[in-house]
Coordinates of C-alpha atoms in Angstrom, one line a residue:
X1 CA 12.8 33.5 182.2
X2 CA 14.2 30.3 184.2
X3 CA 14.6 30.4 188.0
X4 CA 15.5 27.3 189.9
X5 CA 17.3 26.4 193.3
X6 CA 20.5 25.1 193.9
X7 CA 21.6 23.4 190.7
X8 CA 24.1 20.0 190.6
X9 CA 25.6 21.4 187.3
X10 CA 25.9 25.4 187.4
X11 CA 27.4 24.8 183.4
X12 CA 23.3 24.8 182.5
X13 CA 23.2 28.4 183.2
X14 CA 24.9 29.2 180.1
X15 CA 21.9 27.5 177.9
X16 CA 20.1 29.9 178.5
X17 CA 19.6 33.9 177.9
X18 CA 17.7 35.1 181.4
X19 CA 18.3 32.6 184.2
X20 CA 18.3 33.2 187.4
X21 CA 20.0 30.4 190.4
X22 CA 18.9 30.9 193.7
X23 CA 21.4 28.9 195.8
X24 CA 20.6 27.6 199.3
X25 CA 23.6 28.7 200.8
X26 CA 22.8 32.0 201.8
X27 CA 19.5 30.4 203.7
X28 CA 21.6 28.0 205.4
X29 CA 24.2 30.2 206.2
X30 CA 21.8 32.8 207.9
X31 CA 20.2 30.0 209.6
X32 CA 23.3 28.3 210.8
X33 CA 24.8 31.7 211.9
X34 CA 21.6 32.3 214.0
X35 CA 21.9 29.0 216.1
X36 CA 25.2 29.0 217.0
X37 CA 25.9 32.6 217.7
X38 CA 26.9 31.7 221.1
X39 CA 29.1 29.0 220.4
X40 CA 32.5 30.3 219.5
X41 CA 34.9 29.5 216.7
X42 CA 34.0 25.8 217.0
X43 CA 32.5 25.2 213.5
X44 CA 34.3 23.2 210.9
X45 CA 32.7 23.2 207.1
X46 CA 32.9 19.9 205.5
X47 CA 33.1 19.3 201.7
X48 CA 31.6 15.3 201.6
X49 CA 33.7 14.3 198.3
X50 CA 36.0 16.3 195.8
X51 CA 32.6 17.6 193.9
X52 CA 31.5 19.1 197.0
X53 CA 34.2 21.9 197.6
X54 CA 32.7 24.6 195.4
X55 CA 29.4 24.0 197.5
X56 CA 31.1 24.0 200.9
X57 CA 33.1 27.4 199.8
X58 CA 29.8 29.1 198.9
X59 CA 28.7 28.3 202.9
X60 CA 31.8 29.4 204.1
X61 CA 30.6 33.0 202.5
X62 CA 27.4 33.1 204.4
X63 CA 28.4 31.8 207.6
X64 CA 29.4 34.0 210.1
X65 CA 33.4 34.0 209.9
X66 CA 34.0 34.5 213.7
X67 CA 32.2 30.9 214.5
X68 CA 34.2 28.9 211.9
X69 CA 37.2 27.0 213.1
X70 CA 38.4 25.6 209.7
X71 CA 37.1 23.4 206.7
X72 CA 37.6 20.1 205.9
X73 CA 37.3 17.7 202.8
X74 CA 36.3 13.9 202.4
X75 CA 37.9 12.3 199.4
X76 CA 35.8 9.2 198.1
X77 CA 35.6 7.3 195.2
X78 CA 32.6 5.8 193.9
X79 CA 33.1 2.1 192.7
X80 CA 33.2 0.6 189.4
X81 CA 29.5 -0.7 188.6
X82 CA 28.2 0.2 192.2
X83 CA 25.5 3.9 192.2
X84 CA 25.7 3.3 195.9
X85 CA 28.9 2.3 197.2
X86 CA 31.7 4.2 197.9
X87 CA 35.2 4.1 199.4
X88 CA 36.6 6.8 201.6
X89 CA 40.0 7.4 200.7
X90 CA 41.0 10.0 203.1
X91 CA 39.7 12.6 205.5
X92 CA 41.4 15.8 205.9
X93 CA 41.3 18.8 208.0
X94 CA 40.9 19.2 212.0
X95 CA 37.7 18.4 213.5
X96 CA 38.7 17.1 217.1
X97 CA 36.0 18.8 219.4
X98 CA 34.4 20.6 216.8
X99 CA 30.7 20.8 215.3
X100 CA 31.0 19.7 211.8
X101 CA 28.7 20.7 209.7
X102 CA 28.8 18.8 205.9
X103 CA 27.0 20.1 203.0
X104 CA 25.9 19.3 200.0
X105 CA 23.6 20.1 197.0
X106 CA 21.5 17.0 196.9
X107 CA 20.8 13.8 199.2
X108 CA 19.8 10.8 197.5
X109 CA 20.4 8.0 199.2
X110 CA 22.5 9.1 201.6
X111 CA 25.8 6.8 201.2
X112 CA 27.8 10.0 200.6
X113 CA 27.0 12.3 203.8
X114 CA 26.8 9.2 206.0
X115 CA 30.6 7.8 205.3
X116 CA 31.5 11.6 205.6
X117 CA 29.4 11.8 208.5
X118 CA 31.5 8.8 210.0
X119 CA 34.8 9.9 209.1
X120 CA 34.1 12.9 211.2
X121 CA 33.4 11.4 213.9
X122 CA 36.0 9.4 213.9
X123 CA 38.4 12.5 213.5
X124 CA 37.0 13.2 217.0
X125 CA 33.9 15.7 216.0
X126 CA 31.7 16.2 218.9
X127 CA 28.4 16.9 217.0
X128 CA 27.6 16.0 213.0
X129 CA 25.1 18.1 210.9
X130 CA 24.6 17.4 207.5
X131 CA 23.6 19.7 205.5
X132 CA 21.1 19.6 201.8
X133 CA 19.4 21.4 199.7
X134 CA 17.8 18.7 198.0
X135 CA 16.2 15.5 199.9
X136 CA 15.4 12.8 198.4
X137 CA 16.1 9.9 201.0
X138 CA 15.7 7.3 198.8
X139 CA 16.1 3.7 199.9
X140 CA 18.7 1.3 198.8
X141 CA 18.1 -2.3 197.4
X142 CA 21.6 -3.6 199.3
X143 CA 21.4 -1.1 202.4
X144 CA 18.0 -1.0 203.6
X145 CA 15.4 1.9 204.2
X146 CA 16.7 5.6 204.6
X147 CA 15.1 6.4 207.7
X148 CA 16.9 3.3 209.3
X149 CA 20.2 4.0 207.8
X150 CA 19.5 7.9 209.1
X151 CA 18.8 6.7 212.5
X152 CA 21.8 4.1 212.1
X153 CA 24.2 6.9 210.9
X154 CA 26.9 8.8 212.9
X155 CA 24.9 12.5 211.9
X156 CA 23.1 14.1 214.8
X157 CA 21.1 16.1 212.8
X158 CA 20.0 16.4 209.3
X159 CA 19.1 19.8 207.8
X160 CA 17.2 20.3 204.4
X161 CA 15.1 22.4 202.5
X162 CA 11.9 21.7 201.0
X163 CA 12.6 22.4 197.5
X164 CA 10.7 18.5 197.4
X165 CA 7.7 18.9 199.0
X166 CA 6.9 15.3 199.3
X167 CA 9.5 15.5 202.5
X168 CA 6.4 17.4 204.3
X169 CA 4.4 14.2 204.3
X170 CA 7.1 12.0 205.0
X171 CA 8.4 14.2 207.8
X172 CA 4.9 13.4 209.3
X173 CA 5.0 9.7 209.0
X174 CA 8.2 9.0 210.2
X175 CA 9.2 9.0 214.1
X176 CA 13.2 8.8 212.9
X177 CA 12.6 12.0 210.7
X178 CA 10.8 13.7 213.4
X179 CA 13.9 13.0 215.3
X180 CA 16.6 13.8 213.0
X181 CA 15.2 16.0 210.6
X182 CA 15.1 19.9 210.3
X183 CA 13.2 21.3 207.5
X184 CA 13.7 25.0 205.9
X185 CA 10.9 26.6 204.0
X186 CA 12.7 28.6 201.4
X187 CA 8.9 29.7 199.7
X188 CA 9.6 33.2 200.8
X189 CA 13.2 33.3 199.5
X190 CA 11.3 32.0 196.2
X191 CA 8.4 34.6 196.1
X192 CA 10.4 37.5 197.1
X193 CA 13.1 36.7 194.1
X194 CA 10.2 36.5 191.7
X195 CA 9.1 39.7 192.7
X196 CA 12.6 40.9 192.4
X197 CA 13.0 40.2 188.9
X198 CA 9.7 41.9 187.9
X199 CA 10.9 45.3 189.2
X200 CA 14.3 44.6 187.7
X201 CA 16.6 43.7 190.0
X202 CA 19.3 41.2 190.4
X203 CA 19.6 38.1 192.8
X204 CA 22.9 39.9 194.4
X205 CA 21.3 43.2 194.9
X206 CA 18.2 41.2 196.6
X207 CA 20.4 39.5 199.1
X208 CA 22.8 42.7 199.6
X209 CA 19.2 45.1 200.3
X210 CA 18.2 42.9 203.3
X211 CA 19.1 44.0 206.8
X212 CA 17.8 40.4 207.8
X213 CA 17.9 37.5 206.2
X214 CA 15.3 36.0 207.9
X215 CA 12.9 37.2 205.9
X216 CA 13.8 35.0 203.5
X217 CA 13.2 31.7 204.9
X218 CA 11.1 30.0 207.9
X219 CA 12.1 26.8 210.0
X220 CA 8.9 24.1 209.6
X221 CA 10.5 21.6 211.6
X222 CA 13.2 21.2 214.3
X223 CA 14.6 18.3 214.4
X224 CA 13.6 16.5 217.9
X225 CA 11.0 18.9 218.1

């Protein structure tokens, strides 16, 4: 049996005969529903690029719908011969006075929240999350170190799991990640589906049983905090 966490290419799941995918966005959606209860229908979902939609769709499902204002989608194009640049072709969708939130499956380097990031705020968004299931925060030989380009970037907050545990240690080291970062420990979310699946069930009838979804995650680190 194969379980694993947010996948980049959901087409792998047919390789293989029992396969379970635990996707993030039910964790990030309970937690994101949780924190802005009390702000009103002031949330716009962003999808960062045109791979990103499915992704941003499947938060849309967790989130609470009463706090969600709209969505709103980033259209880039990565250049010819260049794994780090790309050029933002258009931002669409309302996000004057609103908290965007942008998610993704992965963070690697960063170039593709951070233009999204920027063309958000530039559409007038008060506040910037991004959102990732997998951080890697790698640095880039023409851009500089991560941390720098975080600190640099127009996102407020950034808010990951730790499907990577190297980003406990690094959370420690770095003042700028202390700052920005918020990390999500999805172990229980991981031990509870395990469990699940000896007993039989199904990932849709673990998520439907629970009155709380808290149970399924905890917060390691606020960012700021």
């Amino acid at each position: 049996h194969i379980m694993v966490v947010e996948l980049h290419s959901e087409q792998i799941e047919i390789a293989f005969d029992s396969f379970d995918h635990l996707k993030t966005s039910p964790i990030f959606g309970d937690y994101l529903s949780h924190r802005f209860a009390d702000v009103g229908q002031e949330i716009v979902l962003i999808a960062p690029d045109d791979g990103g939609v499915r992704a941003r769709e499947d938060l849309h499902k967790n989130l609470r719908q009463d706090l969600i204002a709209g969505q709103a989608s980033v259209h880039q194009l990565r250049k010819r011969r260049a794994m780090e640049e790309k050029e933002v072709l258009d931002f669409v969708g309302e996000v004057d006075g609103k908290i965007a939130i942008i998610f993704d499956d992965m963070m690697r380097s960063g170039t593709t929240m951070f233009q999204a990031a920027s063309g958000a705020k530039k559409a007038g968004a008060r506040k910037v999350l991004g959102v990732a299931a997998h951080f890697f925060g790698l640095d880039s030989k023409k851009h500089g170190l991560f941390e720098e380009r975080l600190a640099e970037s127009d996102l407020d907050e950034l808010i990951v799991s730790n499907t990577r545990p190297a980003v406990v240690e690094r959370l420690a080291r770095s003042p700028i990640l202390r700052q920005k970062l918020t990390l999500i420990d999805i172990a229980p979310y991981m031990g509870r589906a395990i469990r699940n699946y000896e007993t039989g069930g199904t990932i849709k009838d673990m998520l439907g049983s629970l009155t709380d979804k808290r149970e399924l995650y905890g917060v390691l680190h606020q960012a700021g905090s």
